[in-house]
Coordinates of C-alpha atoms in Angstrom, one line a residue:
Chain A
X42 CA 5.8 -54.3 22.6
X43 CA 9.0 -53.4 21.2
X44 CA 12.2 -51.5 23.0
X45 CA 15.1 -50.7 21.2
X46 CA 18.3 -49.7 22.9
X47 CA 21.1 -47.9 22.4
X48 CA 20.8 -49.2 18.5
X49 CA 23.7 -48.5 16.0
X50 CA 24.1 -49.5 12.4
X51 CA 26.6 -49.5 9.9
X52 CA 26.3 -50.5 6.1
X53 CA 29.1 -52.6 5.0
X54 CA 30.2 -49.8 2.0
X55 CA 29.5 -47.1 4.6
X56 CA 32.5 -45.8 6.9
X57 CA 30.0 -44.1 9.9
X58 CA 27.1 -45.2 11.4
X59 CA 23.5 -44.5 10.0
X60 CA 21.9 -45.1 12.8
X61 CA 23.9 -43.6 15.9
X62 CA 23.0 -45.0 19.2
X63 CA 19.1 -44.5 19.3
X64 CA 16.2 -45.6 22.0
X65 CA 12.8 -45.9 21.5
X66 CA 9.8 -48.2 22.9
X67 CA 6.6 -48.7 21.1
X68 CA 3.5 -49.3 23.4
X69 CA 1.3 -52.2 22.6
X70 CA -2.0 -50.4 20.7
X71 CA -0.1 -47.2 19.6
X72 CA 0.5 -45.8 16.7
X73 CA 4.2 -44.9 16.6
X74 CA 5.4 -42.2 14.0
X75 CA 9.3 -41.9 12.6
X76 CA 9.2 -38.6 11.0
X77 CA 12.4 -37.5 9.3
X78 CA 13.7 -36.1 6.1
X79 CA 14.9 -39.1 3.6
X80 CA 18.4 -40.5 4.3
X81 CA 17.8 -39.7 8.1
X82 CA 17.6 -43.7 8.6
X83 CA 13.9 -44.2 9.4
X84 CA 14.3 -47.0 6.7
X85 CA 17.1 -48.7 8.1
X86 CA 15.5 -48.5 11.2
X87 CA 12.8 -50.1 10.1
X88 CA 14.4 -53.0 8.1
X89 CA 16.3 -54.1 11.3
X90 CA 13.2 -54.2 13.4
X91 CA 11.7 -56.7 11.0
X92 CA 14.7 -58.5 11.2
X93 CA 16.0 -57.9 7.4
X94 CA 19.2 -56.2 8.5
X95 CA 21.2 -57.9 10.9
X96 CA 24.5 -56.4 12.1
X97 CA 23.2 -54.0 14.6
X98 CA 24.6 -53.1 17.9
X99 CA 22.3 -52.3 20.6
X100 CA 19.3 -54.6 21.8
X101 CA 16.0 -55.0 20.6
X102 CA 13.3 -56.6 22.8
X103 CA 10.0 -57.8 21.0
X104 CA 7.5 -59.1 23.5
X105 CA 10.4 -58.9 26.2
X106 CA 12.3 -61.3 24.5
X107 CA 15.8 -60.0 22.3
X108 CA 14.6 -60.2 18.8
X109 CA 18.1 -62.1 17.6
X110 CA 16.2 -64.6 19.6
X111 CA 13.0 -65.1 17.7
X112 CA 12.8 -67.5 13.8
X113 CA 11.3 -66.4 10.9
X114 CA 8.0 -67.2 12.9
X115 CA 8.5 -63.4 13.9
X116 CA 6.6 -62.4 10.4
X117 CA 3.9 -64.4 11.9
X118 CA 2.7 -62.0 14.1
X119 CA 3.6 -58.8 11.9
X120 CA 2.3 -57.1 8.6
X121 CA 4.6 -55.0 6.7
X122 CA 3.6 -52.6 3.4
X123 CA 6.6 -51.2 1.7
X124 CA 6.6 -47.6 0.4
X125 CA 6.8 -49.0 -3.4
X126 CA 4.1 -51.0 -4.5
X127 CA 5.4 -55.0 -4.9
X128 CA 3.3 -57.2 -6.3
X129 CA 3.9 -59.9 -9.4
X130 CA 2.6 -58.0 -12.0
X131 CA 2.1 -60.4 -14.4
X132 CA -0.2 -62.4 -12.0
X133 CA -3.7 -61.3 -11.0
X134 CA -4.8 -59.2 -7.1
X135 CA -6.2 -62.7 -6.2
X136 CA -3.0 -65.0 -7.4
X137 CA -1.0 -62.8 -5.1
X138 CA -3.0 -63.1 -2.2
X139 CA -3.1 -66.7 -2.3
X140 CA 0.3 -67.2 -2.6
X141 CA 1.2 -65.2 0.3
X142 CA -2.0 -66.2 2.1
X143 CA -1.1 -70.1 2.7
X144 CA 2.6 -68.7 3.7
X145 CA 0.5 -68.2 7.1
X146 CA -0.8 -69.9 9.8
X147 CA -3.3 -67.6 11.0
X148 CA -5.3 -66.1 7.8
X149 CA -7.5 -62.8 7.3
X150 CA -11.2 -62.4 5.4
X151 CA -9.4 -61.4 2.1
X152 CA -12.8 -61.2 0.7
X153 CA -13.7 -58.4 3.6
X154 CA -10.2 -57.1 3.2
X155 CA -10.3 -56.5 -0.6
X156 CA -14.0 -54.7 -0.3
X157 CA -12.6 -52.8 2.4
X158 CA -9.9 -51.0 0.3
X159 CA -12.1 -51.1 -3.1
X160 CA -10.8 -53.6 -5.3
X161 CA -12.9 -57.0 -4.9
X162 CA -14.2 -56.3 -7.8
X163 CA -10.8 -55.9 -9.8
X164 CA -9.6 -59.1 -8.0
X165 CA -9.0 -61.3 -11.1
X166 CA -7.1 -58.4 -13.3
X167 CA -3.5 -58.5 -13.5
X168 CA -1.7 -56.0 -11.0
X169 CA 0.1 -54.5 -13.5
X170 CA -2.9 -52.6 -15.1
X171 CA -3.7 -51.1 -12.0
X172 CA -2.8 -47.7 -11.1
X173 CA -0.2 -46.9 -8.3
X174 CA -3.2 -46.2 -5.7
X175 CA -4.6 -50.2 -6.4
X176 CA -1.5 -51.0 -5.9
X177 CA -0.7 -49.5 -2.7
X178 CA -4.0 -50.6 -1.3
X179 CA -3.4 -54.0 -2.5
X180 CA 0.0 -53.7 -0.4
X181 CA -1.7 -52.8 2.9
X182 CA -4.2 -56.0 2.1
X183 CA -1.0 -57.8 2.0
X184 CA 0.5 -56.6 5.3
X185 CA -3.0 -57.7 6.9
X186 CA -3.5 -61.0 5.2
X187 CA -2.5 -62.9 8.7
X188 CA -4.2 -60.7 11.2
X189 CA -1.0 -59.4 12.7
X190 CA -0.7 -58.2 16.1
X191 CA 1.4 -55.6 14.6
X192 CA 2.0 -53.6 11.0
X193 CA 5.1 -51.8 10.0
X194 CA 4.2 -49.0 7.3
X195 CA 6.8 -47.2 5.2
X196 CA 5.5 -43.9 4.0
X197 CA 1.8 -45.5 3.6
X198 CA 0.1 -42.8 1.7
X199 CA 3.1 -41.2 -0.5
X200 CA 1.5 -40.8 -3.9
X201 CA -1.3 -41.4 -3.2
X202 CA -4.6 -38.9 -4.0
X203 CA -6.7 -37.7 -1.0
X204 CA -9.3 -40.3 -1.5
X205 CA -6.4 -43.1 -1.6
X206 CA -5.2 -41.5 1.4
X207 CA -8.3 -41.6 3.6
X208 CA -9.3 -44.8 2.9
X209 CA -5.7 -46.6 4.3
X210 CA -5.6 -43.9 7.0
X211 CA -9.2 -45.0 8.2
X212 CA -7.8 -48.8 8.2
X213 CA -5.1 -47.8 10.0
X214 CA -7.2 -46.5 12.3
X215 CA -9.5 -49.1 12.1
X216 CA -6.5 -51.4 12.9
X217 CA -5.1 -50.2 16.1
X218 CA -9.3 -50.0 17.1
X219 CA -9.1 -53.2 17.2
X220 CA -5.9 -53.3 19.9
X221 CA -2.9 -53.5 16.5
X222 CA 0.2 -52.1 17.1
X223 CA 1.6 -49.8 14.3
X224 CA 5.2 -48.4 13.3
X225 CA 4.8 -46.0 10.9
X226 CA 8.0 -44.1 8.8
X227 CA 7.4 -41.1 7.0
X228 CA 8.1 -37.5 5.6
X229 CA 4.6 -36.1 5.3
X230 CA 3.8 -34.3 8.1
X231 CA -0.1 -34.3 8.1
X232 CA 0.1 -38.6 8.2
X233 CA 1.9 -38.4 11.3
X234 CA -0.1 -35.4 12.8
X235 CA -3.7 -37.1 12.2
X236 CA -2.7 -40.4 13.0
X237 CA 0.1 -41.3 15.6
X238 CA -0.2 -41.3 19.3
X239 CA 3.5 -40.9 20.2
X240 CA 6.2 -39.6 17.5
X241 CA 9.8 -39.8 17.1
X242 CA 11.5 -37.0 15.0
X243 CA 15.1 -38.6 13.4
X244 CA 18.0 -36.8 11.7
X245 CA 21.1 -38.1 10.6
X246 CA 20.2 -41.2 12.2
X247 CA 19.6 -39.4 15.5
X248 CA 16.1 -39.2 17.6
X249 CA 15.8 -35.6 18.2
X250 CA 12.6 -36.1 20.4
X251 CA 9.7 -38.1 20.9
X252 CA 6.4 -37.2 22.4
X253 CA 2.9 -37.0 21.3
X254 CA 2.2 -34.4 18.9
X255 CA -0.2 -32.8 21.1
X256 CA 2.8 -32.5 23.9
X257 CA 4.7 -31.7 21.5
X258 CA 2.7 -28.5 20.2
X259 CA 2.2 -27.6 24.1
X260 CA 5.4 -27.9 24.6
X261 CA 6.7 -26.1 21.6
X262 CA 4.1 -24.3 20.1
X263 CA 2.4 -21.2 20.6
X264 CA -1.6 -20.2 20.0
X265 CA -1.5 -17.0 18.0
X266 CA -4.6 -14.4 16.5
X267 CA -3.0 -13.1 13.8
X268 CA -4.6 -9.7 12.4
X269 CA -4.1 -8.0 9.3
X270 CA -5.4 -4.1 9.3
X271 CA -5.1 -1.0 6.9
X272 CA -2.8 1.7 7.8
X273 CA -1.7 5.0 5.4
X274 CA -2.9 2.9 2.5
X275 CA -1.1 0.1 3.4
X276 CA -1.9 -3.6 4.7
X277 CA -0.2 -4.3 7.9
X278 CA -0.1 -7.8 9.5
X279 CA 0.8 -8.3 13.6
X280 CA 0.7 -10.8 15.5
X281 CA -0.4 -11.8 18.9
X282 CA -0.2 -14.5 21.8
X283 CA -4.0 -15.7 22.5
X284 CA -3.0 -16.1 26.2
X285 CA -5.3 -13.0 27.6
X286 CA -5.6 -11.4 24.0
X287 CA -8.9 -9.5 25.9
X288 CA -6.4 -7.6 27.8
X289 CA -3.9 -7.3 25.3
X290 CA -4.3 -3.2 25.1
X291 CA -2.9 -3.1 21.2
X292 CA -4.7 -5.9 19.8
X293 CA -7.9 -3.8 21.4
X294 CA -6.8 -0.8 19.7
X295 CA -6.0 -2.1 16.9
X296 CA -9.8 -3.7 16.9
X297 CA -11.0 -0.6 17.7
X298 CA -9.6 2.2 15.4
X299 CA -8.5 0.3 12.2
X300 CA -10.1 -0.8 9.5
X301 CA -9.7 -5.0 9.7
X302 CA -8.8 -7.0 6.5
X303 CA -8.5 -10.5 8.0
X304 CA -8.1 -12.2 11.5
X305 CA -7.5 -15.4 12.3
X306 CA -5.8 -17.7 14.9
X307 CA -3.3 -20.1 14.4
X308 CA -1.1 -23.1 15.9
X309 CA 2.1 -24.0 15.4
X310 CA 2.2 -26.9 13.4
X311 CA 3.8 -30.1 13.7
X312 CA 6.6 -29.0 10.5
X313 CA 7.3 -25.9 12.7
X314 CA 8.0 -28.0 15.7
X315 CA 10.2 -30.3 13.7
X316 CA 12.1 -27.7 12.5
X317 CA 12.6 -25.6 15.7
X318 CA 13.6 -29.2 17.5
X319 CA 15.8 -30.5 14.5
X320 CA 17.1 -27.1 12.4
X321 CA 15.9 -29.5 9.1
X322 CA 13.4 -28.7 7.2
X323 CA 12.3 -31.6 5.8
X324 CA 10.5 -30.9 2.2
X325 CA 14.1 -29.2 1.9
X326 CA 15.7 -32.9 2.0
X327 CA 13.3 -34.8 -0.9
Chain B
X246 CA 12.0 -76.5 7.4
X247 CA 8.3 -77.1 6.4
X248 CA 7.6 -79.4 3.5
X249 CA 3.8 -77.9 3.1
X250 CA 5.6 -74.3 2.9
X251 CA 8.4 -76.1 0.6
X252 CA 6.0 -77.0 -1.6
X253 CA 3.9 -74.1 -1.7
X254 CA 6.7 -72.0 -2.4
X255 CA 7.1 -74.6 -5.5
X256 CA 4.0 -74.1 -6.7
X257 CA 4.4 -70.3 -6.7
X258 CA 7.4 -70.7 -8.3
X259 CA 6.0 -72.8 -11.3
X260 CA 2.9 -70.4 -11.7
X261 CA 5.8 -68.0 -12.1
X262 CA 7.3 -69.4 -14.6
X263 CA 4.3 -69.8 -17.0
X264 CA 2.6 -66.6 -16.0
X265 CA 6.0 -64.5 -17.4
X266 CA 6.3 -66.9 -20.1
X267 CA 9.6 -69.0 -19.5
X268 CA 7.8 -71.9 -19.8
X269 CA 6.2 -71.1 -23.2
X270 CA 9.7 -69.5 -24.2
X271 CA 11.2 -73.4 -23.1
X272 CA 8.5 -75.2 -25.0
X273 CA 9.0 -73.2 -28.1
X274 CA 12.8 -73.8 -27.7
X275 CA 12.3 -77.5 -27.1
X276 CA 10.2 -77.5 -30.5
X277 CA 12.5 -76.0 -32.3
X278 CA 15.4 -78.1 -32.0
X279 CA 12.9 -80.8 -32.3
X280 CA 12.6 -79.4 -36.1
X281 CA 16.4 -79.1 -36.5
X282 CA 16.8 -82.5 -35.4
X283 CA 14.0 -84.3 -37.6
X284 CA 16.0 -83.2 -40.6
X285 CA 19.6 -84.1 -39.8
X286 CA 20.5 -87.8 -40.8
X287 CA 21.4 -90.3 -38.1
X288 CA 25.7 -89.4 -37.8
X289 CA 24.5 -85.4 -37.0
X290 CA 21.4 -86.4 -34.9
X291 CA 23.5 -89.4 -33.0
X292 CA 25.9 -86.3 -31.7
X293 CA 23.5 -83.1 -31.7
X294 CA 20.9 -85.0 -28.8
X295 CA 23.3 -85.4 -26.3
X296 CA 24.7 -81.9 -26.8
X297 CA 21.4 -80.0 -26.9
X298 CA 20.2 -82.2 -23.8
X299 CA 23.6 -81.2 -22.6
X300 CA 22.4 -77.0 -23.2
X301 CA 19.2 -77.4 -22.5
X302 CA 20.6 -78.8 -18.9
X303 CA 23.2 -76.4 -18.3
X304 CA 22.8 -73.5 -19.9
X305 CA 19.5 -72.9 -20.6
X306 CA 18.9 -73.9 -16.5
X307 CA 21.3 -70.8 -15.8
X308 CA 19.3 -68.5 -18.0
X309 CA 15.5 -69.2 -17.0
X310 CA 16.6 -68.9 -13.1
X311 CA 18.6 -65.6 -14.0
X312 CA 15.3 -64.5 -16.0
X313 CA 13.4 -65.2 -12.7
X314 CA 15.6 -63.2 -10.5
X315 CA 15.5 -60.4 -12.5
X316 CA 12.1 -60.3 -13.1
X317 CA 12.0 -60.5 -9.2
X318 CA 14.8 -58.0 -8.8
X319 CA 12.8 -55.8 -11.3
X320 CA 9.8 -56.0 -9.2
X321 CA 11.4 -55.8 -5.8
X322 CA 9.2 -59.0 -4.7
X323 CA 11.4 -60.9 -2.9
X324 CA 11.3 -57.9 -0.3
X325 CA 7.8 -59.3 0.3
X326 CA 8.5 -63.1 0.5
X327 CA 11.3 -62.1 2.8
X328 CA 8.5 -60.9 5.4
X329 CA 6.8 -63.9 5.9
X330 CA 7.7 -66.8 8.1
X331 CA 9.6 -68.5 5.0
X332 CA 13.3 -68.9 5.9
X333 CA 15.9 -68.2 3.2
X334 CA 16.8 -71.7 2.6
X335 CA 13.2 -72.6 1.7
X336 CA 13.5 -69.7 -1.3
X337 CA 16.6 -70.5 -2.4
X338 CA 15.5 -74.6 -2.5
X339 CA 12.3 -73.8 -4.4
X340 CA 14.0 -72.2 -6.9
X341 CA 15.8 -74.7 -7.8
X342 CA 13.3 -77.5 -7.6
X343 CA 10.8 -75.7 -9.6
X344 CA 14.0 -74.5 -12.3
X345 CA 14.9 -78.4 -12.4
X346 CA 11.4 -79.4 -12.6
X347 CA 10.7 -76.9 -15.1
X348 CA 13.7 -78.0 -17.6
X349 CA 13.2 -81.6 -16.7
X350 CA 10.1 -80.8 -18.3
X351 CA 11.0 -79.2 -21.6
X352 CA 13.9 -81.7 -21.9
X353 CA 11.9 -84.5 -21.7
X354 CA 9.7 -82.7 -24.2
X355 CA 12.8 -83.3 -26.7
X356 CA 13.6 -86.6 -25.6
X357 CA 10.0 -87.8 -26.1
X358 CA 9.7 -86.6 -29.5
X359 CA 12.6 -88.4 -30.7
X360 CA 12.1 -91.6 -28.8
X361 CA 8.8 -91.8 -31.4
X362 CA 10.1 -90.4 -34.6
X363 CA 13.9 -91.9 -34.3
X364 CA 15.2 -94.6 -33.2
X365 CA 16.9 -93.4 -29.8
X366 CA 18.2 -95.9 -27.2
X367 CA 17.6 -94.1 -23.9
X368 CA 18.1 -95.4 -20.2
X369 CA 14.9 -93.7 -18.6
X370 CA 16.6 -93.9 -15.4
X371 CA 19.8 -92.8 -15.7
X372 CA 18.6 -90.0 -18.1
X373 CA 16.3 -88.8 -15.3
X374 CA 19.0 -88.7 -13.2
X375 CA 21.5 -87.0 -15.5
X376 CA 19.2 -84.2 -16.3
X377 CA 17.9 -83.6 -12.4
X378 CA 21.4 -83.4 -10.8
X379 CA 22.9 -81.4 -13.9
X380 CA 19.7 -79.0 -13.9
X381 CA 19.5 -78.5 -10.3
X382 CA 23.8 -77.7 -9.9
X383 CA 23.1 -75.3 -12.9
X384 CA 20.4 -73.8 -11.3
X385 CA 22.3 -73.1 -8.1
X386 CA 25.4 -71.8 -10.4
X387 CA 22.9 -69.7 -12.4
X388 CA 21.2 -68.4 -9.0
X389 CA 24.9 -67.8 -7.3
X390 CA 25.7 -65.8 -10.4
X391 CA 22.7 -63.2 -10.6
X392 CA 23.4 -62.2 -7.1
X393 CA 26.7 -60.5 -8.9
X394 CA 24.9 -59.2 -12.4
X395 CA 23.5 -55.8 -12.3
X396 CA 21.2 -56.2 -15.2
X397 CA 20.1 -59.2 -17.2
X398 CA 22.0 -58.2 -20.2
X399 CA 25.3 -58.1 -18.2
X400 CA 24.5 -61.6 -16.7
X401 CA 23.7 -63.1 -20.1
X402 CA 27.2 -61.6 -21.8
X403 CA 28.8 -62.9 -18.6
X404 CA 26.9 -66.2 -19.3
X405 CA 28.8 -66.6 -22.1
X406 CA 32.0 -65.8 -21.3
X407 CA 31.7 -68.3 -18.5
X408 CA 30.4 -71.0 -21.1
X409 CA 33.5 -70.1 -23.6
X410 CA 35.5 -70.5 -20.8
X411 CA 34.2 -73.9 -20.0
X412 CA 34.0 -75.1 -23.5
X413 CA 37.3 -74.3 -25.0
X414 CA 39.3 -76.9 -22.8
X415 CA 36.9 -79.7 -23.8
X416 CA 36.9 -78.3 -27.5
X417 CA 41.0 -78.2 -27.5
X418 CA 41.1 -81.5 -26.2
X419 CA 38.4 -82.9 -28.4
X420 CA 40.1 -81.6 -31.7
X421 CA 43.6 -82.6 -30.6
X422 CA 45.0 -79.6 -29.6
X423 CA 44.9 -80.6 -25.5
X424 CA 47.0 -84.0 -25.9
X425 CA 48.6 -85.6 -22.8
X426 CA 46.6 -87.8 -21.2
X427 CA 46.5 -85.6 -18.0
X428 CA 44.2 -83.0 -19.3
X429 CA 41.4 -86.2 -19.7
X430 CA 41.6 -85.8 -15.5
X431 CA 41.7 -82.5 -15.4
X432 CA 38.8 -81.5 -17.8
X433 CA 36.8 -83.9 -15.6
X434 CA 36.7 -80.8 -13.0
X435 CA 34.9 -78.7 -15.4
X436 CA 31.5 -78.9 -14.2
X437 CA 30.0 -79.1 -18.2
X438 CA 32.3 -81.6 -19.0
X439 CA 31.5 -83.5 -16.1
X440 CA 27.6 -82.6 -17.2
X441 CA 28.6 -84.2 -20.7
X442 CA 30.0 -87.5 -19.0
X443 CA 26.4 -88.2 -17.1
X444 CA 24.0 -86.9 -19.5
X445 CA 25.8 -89.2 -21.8
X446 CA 25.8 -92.2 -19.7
X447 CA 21.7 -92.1 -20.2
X448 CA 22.0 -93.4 -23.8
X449 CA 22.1 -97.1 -23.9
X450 CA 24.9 -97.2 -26.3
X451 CA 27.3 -95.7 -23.8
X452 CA 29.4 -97.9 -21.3
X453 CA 29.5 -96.8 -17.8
X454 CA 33.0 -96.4 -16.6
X455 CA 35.4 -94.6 -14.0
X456 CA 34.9 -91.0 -15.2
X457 CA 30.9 -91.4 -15.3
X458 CA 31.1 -92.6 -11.6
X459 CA 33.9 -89.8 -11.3
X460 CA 31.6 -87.0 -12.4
X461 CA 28.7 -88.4 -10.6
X462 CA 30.4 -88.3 -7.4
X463 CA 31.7 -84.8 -8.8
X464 CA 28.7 -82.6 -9.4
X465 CA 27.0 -84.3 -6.3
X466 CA 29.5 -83.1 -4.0
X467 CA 30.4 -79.8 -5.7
X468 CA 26.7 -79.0 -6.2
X469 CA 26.0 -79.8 -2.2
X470 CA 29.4 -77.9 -1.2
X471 CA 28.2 -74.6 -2.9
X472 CA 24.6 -75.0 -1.9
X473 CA 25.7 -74.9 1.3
X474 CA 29.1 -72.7 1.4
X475 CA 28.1 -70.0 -1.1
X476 CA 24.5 -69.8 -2.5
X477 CA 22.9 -70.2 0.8
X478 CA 25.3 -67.4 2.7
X479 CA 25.2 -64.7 0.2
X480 CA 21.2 -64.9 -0.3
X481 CA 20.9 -62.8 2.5
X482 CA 22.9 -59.9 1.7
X483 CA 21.8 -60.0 -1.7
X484 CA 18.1 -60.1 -0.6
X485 CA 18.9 -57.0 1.4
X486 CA 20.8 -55.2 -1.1
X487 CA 17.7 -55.6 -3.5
X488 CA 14.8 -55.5 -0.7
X489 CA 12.8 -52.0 -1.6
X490 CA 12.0 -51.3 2.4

């Protein structure tokens, strides 16, 4: 759906590149993760894929044709829900659907839409007086107010509570069910891990890898029983590789002779990978 | 460019306006001069209309669009409005339709008063004409200028600097200080004193001549020239400067 080569960026005020010579392709139905620490340039990247920043070097195809190529009719085929919730504040949920509504040819259920997330019944109260979770569902309602074949999210569920953050995750879900494309940009590892099909991991405006994070964990991770045991009054923890554990002759003796506190297995997760892979950590960098 | 998304966009625009209160803020304006002016006798009322048409029309455009981008800046919105199929020209030209439409309004509001409690000679047309092009070129000034401010507070002292610096030539030159005969060409290039020259050729009383043509031609041009060689350009990097992806 979209393939972006060899793409480099520059801010005006900025002497280097932020974005230094990256490729990517997003498959149509997929949900596509950028996972990086903040500044890394999944932003930037994102604003010149919906055609808000210009100056790039490289090529972008959308739908096989170069993107410099396409009119503002572009944003009729895409939805995309900022990380800060923006909305007229002064005007009511409903007043700011209908303005952005017409702006469309090809127009949602917003009645559906708004029950969906919650908030048909708060449709005639002024955004302002809602709370930051109201307002970032009322941004995904606005991403999906023209039934786009694809949505661009920029760190979808930051801030938001757990039951905030099921319900858009569900709609995402919901979304590319029903054959959507989605880009999503974020920091929070679980997001990407539950819900994207391929991910790319970018630092310092660099992809470091991309895969799905199941490959990824093959690939990278390692399946571990970890044990913790008593020994001379003291609480020892080892740890071992699940791969023929039965014939592992310490792990049996240790099963067999000492007194057990805890044991458990474990993956590696997708943070560990990203850390091996980039040598950032990324709660480090916001 | 669409003229069902034009108007939309309008519309919006308008709602705007009265839903963060610039239009009640206007109308409250509008009535208060209307006050000052009841009470002044004719000499003071014959000069203070055409000067507080003149504010309300140059001025007072460049503050309720620099209110309106701010309260967008504040609220990041134009990031969203910039995702949709509207182009860039079709924001910029609502703006200033709904600003002119807006001020036309309030500024009528004055006008109308006065036509009904004093006896004010007006030529509707010409009047209409004066305040549309001088509100609409002081919109675009007013919307060229908050791509530069920071803050509102830094775009109203600016404001007025800009406005001293405009009005002190004409104010020499109408106390005597300014006397050769040149400076009666060259004030015409001020875009308020060529503002003054057409808002004042709407009163009846007034005989059209070479500088009212002059300044017609003047803000037409001028206002057309940095519609298209300034404000429309350096929308775009100011929309991505302040666009909250």
């Amino acid at each position: 759906m979209f393939k972006v080569e060899n793409l480099k960026f520059k801010y005006a005020n900025n002497n280097e590149d932020v974005i230094r010579g990256i490729n990517f392709e997003i498959k149509e139905g997929e949900i596509f993760g950028f996972l990086g620490p903040s500044g890394a340039g999944k932003s930037t990247t994102q604003k010149i894929i919906i055609k808000i920043l210009e100056d790039y070097r490289g090529n972008i195809f959308y739908q096989g044709k170069n993107l410099k190529d396409y009119t503002n009719e572009f944003y009729e085929d895409i939805g995309v829900s900022f990380e800060m919730p923006i909305h007229f504040s002064k005007m009511t949920a409903m007043e700011n659907i209908n303005f952005f509504l017409k702006l469309y040819k090809n127009n949602a259920d917003v009645e559906s839409l708004m029950k969906r997330v919650g908030l048909w019944e708060h449709k005639d109260e002024l955004v302002g007086t809602y709370s930051k979770g109201m307002k970032i569902r009322l941004n995904l309602v606005r991403a999906l107010l023209n039934n786009p074949k694809m949505l661009f999210l920029d760190e979808p569920t930051n801030g938001l509570d757990p039951t905030n953050a099921m319900i858009l995750k569900d709609m995402i879900r919901e979304f590319r069910a029903a054959g959507g494309t989605v880009f999503i940009t974020s920091h929070i590892m679980a997001d990407i891990d539950q819900l994207c099909d391929r991910v790319a991991f970018i630092v310092n405006g660099e992809i470091k890898e991309i895969d799905s994070p199941r490959n990824l964990k093959i690939r990278y991770g390692k399946s571990v029983v970890m044990v913790e045991y008593q020994e001379n009054g003291e609480t020892v923890k080892k740890e071992f590789l699940k791969q023929e554990i039965g014939k592992n002759k310490e792990f049996l003796e240790i099963l067999t002779t000492k007194e057990i506190e805890t044991i458990h297995s474990g993956e590696t997760t997708l943070e560990d990978i990203f850390i091996k892979v980039t040598g950032v950590k990324l709660a480090d960098e916001n | 460019m669409k003229t069902n998304r034009l108007t939309l966009l309008i519309k919006g625009e308008l709602l705007r306006l009265h839903k963060y209160n610039v239009v009640f803020i206007s109308i409250f304006i509008a009535l208060i001069w209307g006050v000052v002016l009841f009470f002044v006798d004719s000499v003071i009322f014959n000069a203070l209309l055409p000067f507080l048409i003149l504010v309300d029309a140059t001025m007072m455009s460049l503050m309720y669009i620099g209110s309106v981008m701010f309260f967008e800046k504040k609220e990041s919105t134009l990031s969203s409005v910039l995702v949709t199929p509207v182009t860039n020209q079709e924001i910029i030209l609502s703006k200033i339709l709904a600003n002119t439409i807006h001020n036309l309004f309030s500024t009528s509001l004055i006008i109308i008063v006065f036509i009904f409690i004093k006896d004010v000679k007006i030529n509707y047309i010409l009047m209409l004409l004066a305040i549309i092009l001088v509100t609409a070129v002081f919109t675009g000034l007013g919307l060229l200028l908050s791509y530069f401010q920071k803050d509102f507070t830094t775009m109203l002292t600016n404001l007025m600097l800009l406005m001293f610096a405009f009005l002190l030539p004409s104010a020499l030159y109408g106390f005597g200080v300014l006397k050769a005969d040149v400076w009666e060409y060259i004030l015409l290039l001020n875009p308020i004193q060529a503002a003054q020259e057409i808002i004042m050729g709407g009163f009846r009383a007034v005989t059209l001549d070479w500088k009212y043509y002059f300044s017609l031609g003047y803000l037409i041009v001028g206002g057309i020239l940095t519609y298209k060689f300034l404000i429309v350009p350096k929308f775009n990097a100011y929309a991505v400067s302040i666009s909250g992806v």
